[in-house]
Amino acid sequence: MTREQYILATQQNHLPQTENPQFYPVGIYGWRKRCLYFFVLLLLVTAIVNLAMTIWILKVMNFTVDSPLVLQSDRNVTLNARNALGQLTGQLTVGGLEKVADCGLHTSSRIGLPLLWVPGADAVEAQCKKFEVRESEGGRVLFSANEEEITIGADRLKVTGTEGAVFGHSVETPHIRAEPSQDLKLESPTRSLIMEAPRGVQVSAAAGDFKATCRKELHLQSTEGEIFLNAETIRLGNLPVGSFSAAPPSSPAPQQTVYELCACPNGKLYLSPAGAGSTCHSSSSICLWH
């Protein structure tokens, strides 16, 4: 036995011996254990109730992955937009509200908007300072409306109603054109149709006729210039015909084929049978009774 082994054996023999050693259990016992089990059970019940309520809400509101979002209400559905100060800046209302706020077109009370009555329960109203509809690609404005004007930026505005479009005031446009293979008709059913232009009015029919029809009188008037008729043939129909006969009464009257155009002092035109000379003076009595 070495010296180190002897010293170690001697020290172990002189260590005090402990009688009846005490053991302390480690863990949660008693009322603490019961409280822990209670809170775990309560948490489990809360999670189950929360899951059940979520499923019930999804079922009642018809929230599904494959179907569109549906918002339903017995009275109306209203979407509001507010700024950082809480003021109403825009509103979209589907259905009838007894009172809604108009957004900024007039001055008013606490939020700067007046209260208006919405008639009917089938209305869809968007109330804001400016309303725009843009195309999905490019962002071009297709429709824009504000307090001052309404702008339509589409390539074509088509009105398919049988009564057309009704405007309470003037319509400004540089060009009015009918659809291809369709006629263009300007009509005033109960009043006059007036076309005015300070630098002239031009009516052209490049491949057809131009007709002007009226029930009473047709006036062509030029205050400072002249009326110019330029055509290969100018025909004046239904003119009154004066009577003139230079042949003896016993000879048979030939069929008259040539007439002379005569004018009364008041500007009325009539026809007189042509002779060797002018016959207007001989048949001028037509100016008295026509």
Short mmCIF file of N, CA and C in Angstrom, two decimals, residues 84-213:
data_model
loop_
_atom_site.label_atom_id
_atom_site.label_comp_id
_atom_site.label_asym_id
_atom_site.label_seq_id
_atom_site.Cartn_x
_atom_site.Cartn_y
_atom_site.Cartn_z
N ALA A 84 -56.77 61.11 -40.75
CA ALA A 84 -56.08 60.95 -39.47
C ALA A 84 -56.78 61.65 -38.32
N LEU A 85 -57.59 62.66 -38.62
CA LEU A 85 -58.34 63.37 -37.58
C LEU A 85 -59.68 62.73 -37.28
N GLY A 86 -60.00 61.64 -37.93
CA GLY A 86 -61.27 60.98 -37.71
C GLY A 86 -62.42 61.55 -38.50
N GLN A 87 -62.16 62.47 -39.42
CA GLN A 87 -63.22 63.07 -40.22
C GLN A 87 -63.56 62.17 -41.40
N LEU A 88 -64.84 62.11 -41.72
CA LEU A 88 -65.33 61.27 -42.81
C LEU A 88 -64.94 61.89 -44.14
N THR A 89 -64.19 61.15 -44.95
CA THR A 89 -63.75 61.63 -46.26
C THR A 89 -64.43 60.93 -47.41
N GLY A 90 -65.00 59.78 -47.20
CA GLY A 90 -65.69 59.06 -48.27
C GLY A 90 -66.63 58.03 -47.68
N GLN A 91 -67.69 57.74 -48.46
CA GLN A 91 -68.68 56.79 -47.97
C GLN A 91 -69.34 56.09 -49.14
N LEU A 92 -69.50 54.78 -49.02
CA LEU A 92 -70.21 53.97 -50.01
C LEU A 92 -71.36 53.27 -49.30
N THR A 93 -72.58 53.52 -49.76
CA THR A 93 -73.77 53.00 -49.11
C THR A 93 -74.54 52.15 -50.10
N VAL A 94 -74.86 50.92 -49.70
CA VAL A 94 -75.68 50.02 -50.50
C VAL A 94 -76.96 49.79 -49.72
N GLY A 95 -78.09 50.19 -50.27
CA GLY A 95 -79.36 50.08 -49.57
C GLY A 95 -79.79 51.43 -49.04
N GLY A 96 -80.90 51.48 -48.33
CA GLY A 96 -81.46 52.74 -47.89
C GLY A 96 -81.08 53.08 -46.47
N LEU A 97 -80.55 54.26 -46.29
CA LEU A 97 -80.30 54.81 -44.96
C LEU A 97 -81.26 55.96 -44.73
N GLU A 98 -81.68 56.14 -43.50
CA GLU A 98 -82.51 57.30 -43.21
C GLU A 98 -81.69 58.57 -43.28
N LYS A 99 -80.43 58.51 -42.82
CA LYS A 99 -79.56 59.67 -42.86
C LYS A 99 -78.16 59.22 -43.23
N VAL A 100 -77.57 59.89 -44.18
CA VAL A 100 -76.18 59.63 -44.52
C VAL A 100 -75.47 60.96 -44.65
N ALA A 101 -74.15 60.94 -44.62
CA ALA A 101 -73.36 62.16 -44.68
C ALA A 101 -72.85 62.36 -46.09
N ASP A 102 -73.06 63.53 -46.63
CA ASP A 102 -72.52 63.90 -47.92
C ASP A 102 -71.12 64.44 -47.72
N CYS A 103 -70.14 63.93 -48.52
CA CYS A 103 -68.74 64.18 -48.17
C CYS A 103 -68.19 65.41 -48.87
N GLY A 104 -68.43 66.55 -48.29
CA GLY A 104 -67.63 67.70 -48.62
C GLY A 104 -68.15 68.58 -49.73
N LEU A 105 -69.28 68.25 -50.37
CA LEU A 105 -69.77 69.12 -51.40
C LEU A 105 -70.43 70.37 -50.82
N HIS A 106 -70.79 70.32 -49.56
CA HIS A 106 -71.32 71.48 -48.85
C HIS A 106 -70.62 71.55 -47.49
N THR A 107 -70.66 72.69 -46.85
CA THR A 107 -70.07 72.83 -45.52
C THR A 107 -71.10 72.47 -44.47
N SER A 108 -70.63 71.88 -43.38
CA SER A 108 -71.57 71.50 -42.33
C SER A 108 -70.85 71.39 -41.01
N SER A 109 -71.36 70.52 -40.16
CA SER A 109 -71.16 70.53 -38.73
C SER A 109 -69.89 69.85 -38.28
N ARG A 110 -70.02 68.90 -37.35
CA ARG A 110 -68.88 68.38 -36.60
C ARG A 110 -67.82 67.76 -37.49
N ILE A 111 -68.22 67.00 -38.50
CA ILE A 111 -67.24 66.37 -39.38
C ILE A 111 -67.16 67.09 -40.72
N GLY A 112 -67.80 68.25 -40.82
CA GLY A 112 -67.72 69.02 -42.04
C GLY A 112 -68.64 68.52 -43.13
N LEU A 113 -69.62 67.66 -42.81
CA LEU A 113 -70.51 67.09 -43.80
C LEU A 113 -71.95 67.24 -43.35
N PRO A 114 -72.88 67.58 -44.27
CA PRO A 114 -74.28 67.67 -43.89
C PRO A 114 -74.95 66.31 -43.90
N LEU A 115 -76.09 66.21 -43.27
CA LEU A 115 -76.87 64.99 -43.25
C LEU A 115 -77.96 65.09 -44.32
N LEU A 116 -78.07 64.04 -45.17
CA LEU A 116 -79.05 64.03 -46.24
C LEU A 116 -79.93 62.81 -46.11
N TRP A 117 -81.13 62.90 -46.68
CA TRP A 117 -82.05 61.77 -46.70
C TRP A 117 -81.85 61.01 -48.01
N VAL A 118 -81.77 59.69 -47.92
CA VAL A 118 -81.60 58.84 -49.09
C VAL A 118 -82.95 58.20 -49.42
N PRO A 119 -83.56 58.49 -50.58
CA PRO A 119 -84.85 57.90 -50.90
C PRO A 119 -84.69 56.46 -51.36
N GLY A 120 -85.64 55.60 -50.94
CA GLY A 120 -85.67 54.23 -51.43
C GLY A 120 -84.66 53.33 -50.76
N ALA A 121 -84.90 52.02 -50.91
CA ALA A 121 -84.01 51.03 -50.30
C ALA A 121 -83.18 50.28 -51.33
N ASP A 122 -83.26 50.67 -52.59
CA ASP A 122 -82.54 49.98 -53.65
C ASP A 122 -81.44 50.86 -54.24
N ALA A 123 -80.98 51.83 -53.50
CA ALA A 123 -80.01 52.79 -54.02
C ALA A 123 -78.59 52.35 -53.66
N VAL A 124 -77.66 52.70 -54.53
CA VAL A 124 -76.22 52.55 -54.27
C VAL A 124 -75.61 53.93 -54.44
N GLU A 125 -75.05 54.48 -53.38
CA GLU A 125 -74.55 55.84 -53.40
C GLU A 125 -73.09 55.87 -52.95
N ALA A 126 -72.29 56.60 -53.71
CA ALA A 126 -70.90 56.87 -53.35
C ALA A 126 -70.78 58.38 -53.13
N GLN A 127 -70.40 58.77 -51.95
CA GLN A 127 -70.36 60.19 -51.58
C GLN A 127 -68.94 60.55 -51.18
N CYS A 128 -68.36 61.44 -51.97
CA CYS A 128 -66.99 61.86 -51.75
C CYS A 128 -66.74 63.11 -52.56
N LYS A 129 -65.57 63.70 -52.40
CA LYS A 129 -65.24 64.90 -53.16
C LYS A 129 -64.94 64.58 -54.62
N LYS A 130 -64.40 63.40 -54.89
CA LYS A 130 -64.08 63.01 -56.26
C LYS A 130 -64.23 61.51 -56.40
N PHE A 131 -64.91 61.09 -57.46
CA PHE A 131 -65.15 59.67 -57.72
C PHE A 131 -64.52 59.32 -59.06
N GLU A 132 -63.68 58.27 -59.08
CA GLU A 132 -62.97 57.88 -60.29
C GLU A 132 -63.11 56.38 -60.53
N VAL A 133 -63.17 56.02 -61.81
CA VAL A 133 -63.13 54.63 -62.25
C VAL A 133 -61.98 54.51 -63.22
N ARG A 134 -61.01 53.64 -62.93
CA ARG A 134 -59.82 53.47 -63.75
C ARG A 134 -59.77 52.06 -64.33
N GLU A 135 -59.10 51.94 -65.48
CA GLU A 135 -58.95 50.63 -66.08
C GLU A 135 -57.89 49.83 -65.33
N SER A 136 -57.98 48.52 -65.40
CA SER A 136 -57.09 47.66 -64.63
C SER A 136 -55.66 47.72 -65.13
N GLU A 137 -55.46 47.92 -66.41
CA GLU A 137 -54.11 47.97 -66.98
C GLU A 137 -53.83 49.40 -67.44
N GLY A 138 -52.80 50.00 -66.90
CA GLY A 138 -52.42 51.34 -67.31
C GLY A 138 -52.93 52.43 -66.39
N GLY A 139 -54.04 52.18 -65.71
CA GLY A 139 -54.59 53.17 -64.79
C GLY A 139 -55.24 54.36 -65.45
N ARG A 140 -55.65 54.25 -66.72
CA ARG A 140 -56.30 55.37 -67.40
C ARG A 140 -57.68 55.63 -66.79
N VAL A 141 -58.00 56.91 -66.62
CA VAL A 141 -59.28 57.28 -66.01
C VAL A 141 -60.39 57.06 -67.03
N LEU A 142 -61.34 56.17 -66.69
CA LEU A 142 -62.49 55.92 -67.55
C LEU A 142 -63.67 56.81 -67.21
N PHE A 143 -63.82 57.13 -65.91
CA PHE A 143 -64.92 57.98 -65.47
C PHE A 143 -64.46 58.76 -64.25
N SER A 144 -64.75 60.06 -64.25
CA SER A 144 -64.36 60.91 -63.14
C SER A 144 -65.47 61.92 -62.91
N ALA A 145 -65.83 62.11 -61.63
CA ALA A 145 -66.91 63.03 -61.28
C ALA A 145 -66.53 63.80 -60.03
N ASN A 146 -66.74 65.10 -60.08
CA ASN A 146 -66.56 65.95 -58.92
C ASN A 146 -67.63 67.03 -58.94
N GLU A 147 -67.48 68.03 -58.10
CA GLU A 147 -68.50 69.06 -57.99
C GLU A 147 -68.59 69.92 -59.25
N GLU A 148 -67.51 70.07 -59.98
CA GLU A 148 -67.48 70.98 -61.12
C GLU A 148 -67.81 70.30 -62.44
N GLU A 149 -67.36 69.07 -62.67
CA GLU A 149 -67.56 68.45 -63.97
C GLU A 149 -67.53 66.93 -63.85
N ILE A 150 -68.01 66.28 -64.90
CA ILE A 150 -67.97 64.83 -65.06
C ILE A 150 -67.19 64.54 -66.33
N THR A 151 -66.15 63.71 -66.21
CA THR A 151 -65.29 63.40 -67.34
C THR A 151 -65.39 61.92 -67.66
N ILE A 152 -65.61 61.61 -68.94
CA ILE A 152 -65.67 60.23 -69.41
C ILE A 152 -64.48 60.04 -70.34
N GLY A 153 -63.54 59.19 -69.94
CA GLY A 153 -62.32 58.99 -70.71
C GLY A 153 -62.32 57.75 -71.57
N ALA A 154 -63.45 57.05 -71.68
CA ALA A 154 -63.50 55.86 -72.52
C ALA A 154 -63.45 56.25 -74.00
N ASP A 155 -63.06 55.30 -74.83
CA ASP A 155 -62.98 55.57 -76.26
C ASP A 155 -64.36 55.86 -76.86
N ARG A 156 -65.40 55.28 -76.31
CA ARG A 156 -66.74 55.48 -76.85
C ARG A 156 -67.76 55.47 -75.73
N LEU A 157 -68.71 56.40 -75.78
CA LEU A 157 -69.84 56.45 -74.86
C LEU A 157 -71.07 56.00 -75.61
N LYS A 158 -71.67 54.89 -75.19
CA LYS A 158 -72.81 54.30 -75.89
C LYS A 158 -74.02 54.32 -74.99
N VAL A 159 -75.10 54.93 -75.49
CA VAL A 159 -76.38 54.99 -74.78
C VAL A 159 -77.35 54.10 -75.53
N THR A 160 -77.81 53.03 -74.90
CA THR A 160 -78.66 52.04 -75.57
C THR A 160 -80.14 52.22 -75.27
N GLY A 161 -80.52 53.20 -74.45
CA GLY A 161 -81.93 53.39 -74.14
C GLY A 161 -82.72 53.88 -75.34
N THR A 162 -84.00 53.54 -75.37
CA THR A 162 -84.85 53.93 -76.50
C THR A 162 -85.07 55.44 -76.56
N GLU A 163 -85.02 56.12 -75.42
CA GLU A 163 -85.21 57.56 -75.39
C GLU A 163 -83.90 58.33 -75.53
N GLY A 164 -82.77 57.64 -75.62
CA GLY A 164 -81.50 58.32 -75.81
C GLY A 164 -81.03 59.01 -74.54
N ALA A 165 -80.26 60.08 -74.71
CA ALA A 165 -79.71 60.85 -73.60
C ALA A 165 -80.39 62.21 -73.56
N VAL A 166 -80.71 62.67 -72.36
CA VAL A 166 -81.39 63.95 -72.16
C VAL A 166 -80.44 64.87 -71.40
N PHE A 167 -80.20 66.05 -71.95
CA PHE A 167 -79.32 67.04 -71.34
C PHE A 167 -80.15 68.30 -71.07
N GLY A 168 -80.05 68.79 -69.84
CA GLY A 168 -80.81 69.98 -69.48
C GLY A 168 -80.24 71.26 -70.05
N HIS A 169 -78.94 71.27 -70.40
CA HIS A 169 -78.31 72.47 -70.93
C HIS A 169 -77.49 72.08 -72.16
N SER A 170 -76.57 72.90 -72.54
CA SER A 170 -75.84 72.72 -73.79
C SER A 170 -74.87 71.54 -73.70
N VAL A 171 -74.55 71.00 -74.88
CA VAL A 171 -73.58 69.92 -75.03
C VAL A 171 -72.51 70.43 -75.98
N GLU A 172 -71.26 70.41 -75.55
CA GLU A 172 -70.15 70.90 -76.36
C GLU A 172 -69.35 69.72 -76.90
N THR A 173 -69.24 69.65 -78.22
CA THR A 173 -68.47 68.59 -78.86
C THR A 173 -68.05 69.07 -80.24
N PRO A 174 -66.84 68.73 -80.68
CA PRO A 174 -66.40 69.15 -82.01
C PRO A 174 -66.89 68.23 -83.12
N HIS A 175 -67.48 67.09 -82.78
CA HIS A 175 -67.83 66.12 -83.83
C HIS A 175 -69.01 65.27 -83.38
N ILE A 176 -70.03 65.18 -84.22
CA ILE A 176 -71.16 64.28 -84.00
C ILE A 176 -71.19 63.31 -85.17
N ARG A 177 -71.11 62.02 -84.88
CA ARG A 177 -71.02 61.02 -85.92
C ARG A 177 -71.87 59.82 -85.56
N ALA A 178 -72.59 59.30 -86.56
CA ALA A 178 -73.39 58.09 -86.36
C ALA A 178 -72.51 56.86 -86.47
N GLU A 179 -73.03 55.74 -85.98
CA GLU A 179 -72.30 54.48 -86.11
C GLU A 179 -72.22 54.05 -87.56
N PRO A 180 -71.26 53.20 -87.92
CA PRO A 180 -71.16 52.74 -89.30
C PRO A 180 -72.45 52.08 -89.77
N SER A 181 -72.85 52.43 -91.00
CA SER A 181 -74.07 51.90 -91.64
C SER A 181 -75.34 52.33 -90.92
N GLN A 182 -75.27 53.40 -90.14
CA GLN A 182 -76.44 53.93 -89.45
C GLN A 182 -76.64 55.40 -89.82
N ASP A 183 -77.92 55.83 -89.81
CA ASP A 183 -78.24 57.22 -90.12
C ASP A 183 -78.10 58.09 -88.89
N LEU A 184 -77.76 59.35 -89.11
CA LEU A 184 -77.68 60.35 -88.04
C LEU A 184 -78.89 61.26 -88.17
N LYS A 185 -79.65 61.39 -87.09
CA LYS A 185 -80.89 62.16 -87.11
C LYS A 185 -80.88 63.18 -86.00
N LEU A 186 -81.07 64.45 -86.37
CA LEU A 186 -81.23 65.54 -85.41
C LEU A 186 -82.69 65.97 -85.45
N GLU A 187 -83.37 65.87 -84.32
CA GLU A 187 -84.82 66.08 -84.30
C GLU A 187 -85.22 66.85 -83.06
N SER A 188 -86.18 67.75 -83.25
CA SER A 188 -86.84 68.45 -82.16
C SER A 188 -88.34 68.20 -82.31
N PRO A 189 -88.92 67.27 -81.53
CA PRO A 189 -90.31 66.87 -81.79
C PRO A 189 -91.34 67.98 -81.60
N THR A 190 -91.11 68.89 -80.66
CA THR A 190 -92.14 69.89 -80.35
C THR A 190 -91.68 71.33 -80.56
N ARG A 191 -90.40 71.57 -80.79
CA ARG A 191 -89.91 72.93 -80.94
C ARG A 191 -88.98 73.02 -82.15
N SER A 192 -88.27 74.12 -82.25
CA SER A 192 -87.42 74.38 -83.40
C SER A 192 -86.04 73.74 -83.23
N LEU A 193 -85.40 73.49 -84.34
CA LEU A 193 -84.02 73.01 -84.38
C LEU A 193 -83.17 74.10 -85.01
N ILE A 194 -82.24 74.63 -84.26
CA ILE A 194 -81.44 75.77 -84.69
C ILE A 194 -79.98 75.35 -84.76
N MET A 195 -79.36 75.65 -85.90
CA MET A 195 -77.94 75.40 -86.09
C MET A 195 -77.29 76.74 -86.40
N GLU A 196 -76.37 77.17 -85.55
CA GLU A 196 -75.73 78.48 -85.68
C GLU A 196 -74.22 78.32 -85.60
N ALA A 197 -73.54 79.13 -86.40
CA ALA A 197 -72.07 79.18 -86.36
C ALA A 197 -71.64 80.53 -86.90
N PRO A 198 -70.76 81.25 -86.22
CA PRO A 198 -70.36 82.58 -86.70
C PRO A 198 -69.55 82.56 -87.98
N ARG A 199 -68.90 81.48 -88.29
CA ARG A 199 -68.06 81.42 -89.48
C ARG A 199 -68.65 80.52 -90.55
N GLY A 200 -69.89 80.11 -90.41
CA GLY A 200 -70.54 79.36 -91.48
C GLY A 200 -71.02 78.00 -91.02
N VAL A 201 -72.05 77.50 -91.70
CA VAL A 201 -72.60 76.16 -91.47
C VAL A 201 -72.51 75.42 -92.80
N GLN A 202 -71.89 74.27 -92.80
CA GLN A 202 -71.69 73.49 -94.01
C GLN A 202 -72.39 72.14 -93.86
N VAL A 203 -73.24 71.84 -94.83
CA VAL A 203 -73.94 70.55 -94.88
C VAL A 203 -73.54 69.88 -96.18
N SER A 204 -72.99 68.68 -96.09
CA SER A 204 -72.46 68.00 -97.28
C SER A 204 -72.95 66.56 -97.29
N ALA A 205 -73.36 66.11 -98.49
CA ALA A 205 -73.72 64.72 -98.72
C ALA A 205 -72.86 64.23 -99.88
N ALA A 206 -71.76 63.57 -99.56
CA ALA A 206 -70.77 63.22 -100.58
C ALA A 206 -71.27 62.13 -101.53
N ALA A 207 -72.13 61.24 -101.07
CA ALA A 207 -72.56 60.12 -101.91
C ALA A 207 -74.07 59.97 -101.91
N GLY A 208 -74.82 61.03 -101.69
CA GLY A 208 -76.28 60.92 -101.64
C GLY A 208 -76.94 62.26 -101.87
N ASP A 209 -78.21 62.30 -101.56
CA ASP A 209 -79.02 63.49 -101.78
C ASP A 209 -79.07 64.34 -100.52
N PHE A 210 -79.39 65.61 -100.72
CA PHE A 210 -79.65 66.53 -99.61
C PHE A 210 -81.07 67.04 -99.78
N LYS A 211 -81.91 66.80 -98.79
CA LYS A 211 -83.31 67.16 -98.86
C LYS A 211 -83.67 68.06 -97.69
N ALA A 212 -84.46 69.09 -97.97
CA ALA A 212 -85.00 69.98 -96.96
C ALA A 212 -86.50 70.05 -97.17
N THR A 213 -87.26 69.58 -96.20
CA THR A 213 -88.72 69.50 -96.32
C THR A 213 -89.35 70.24 -95.16
#
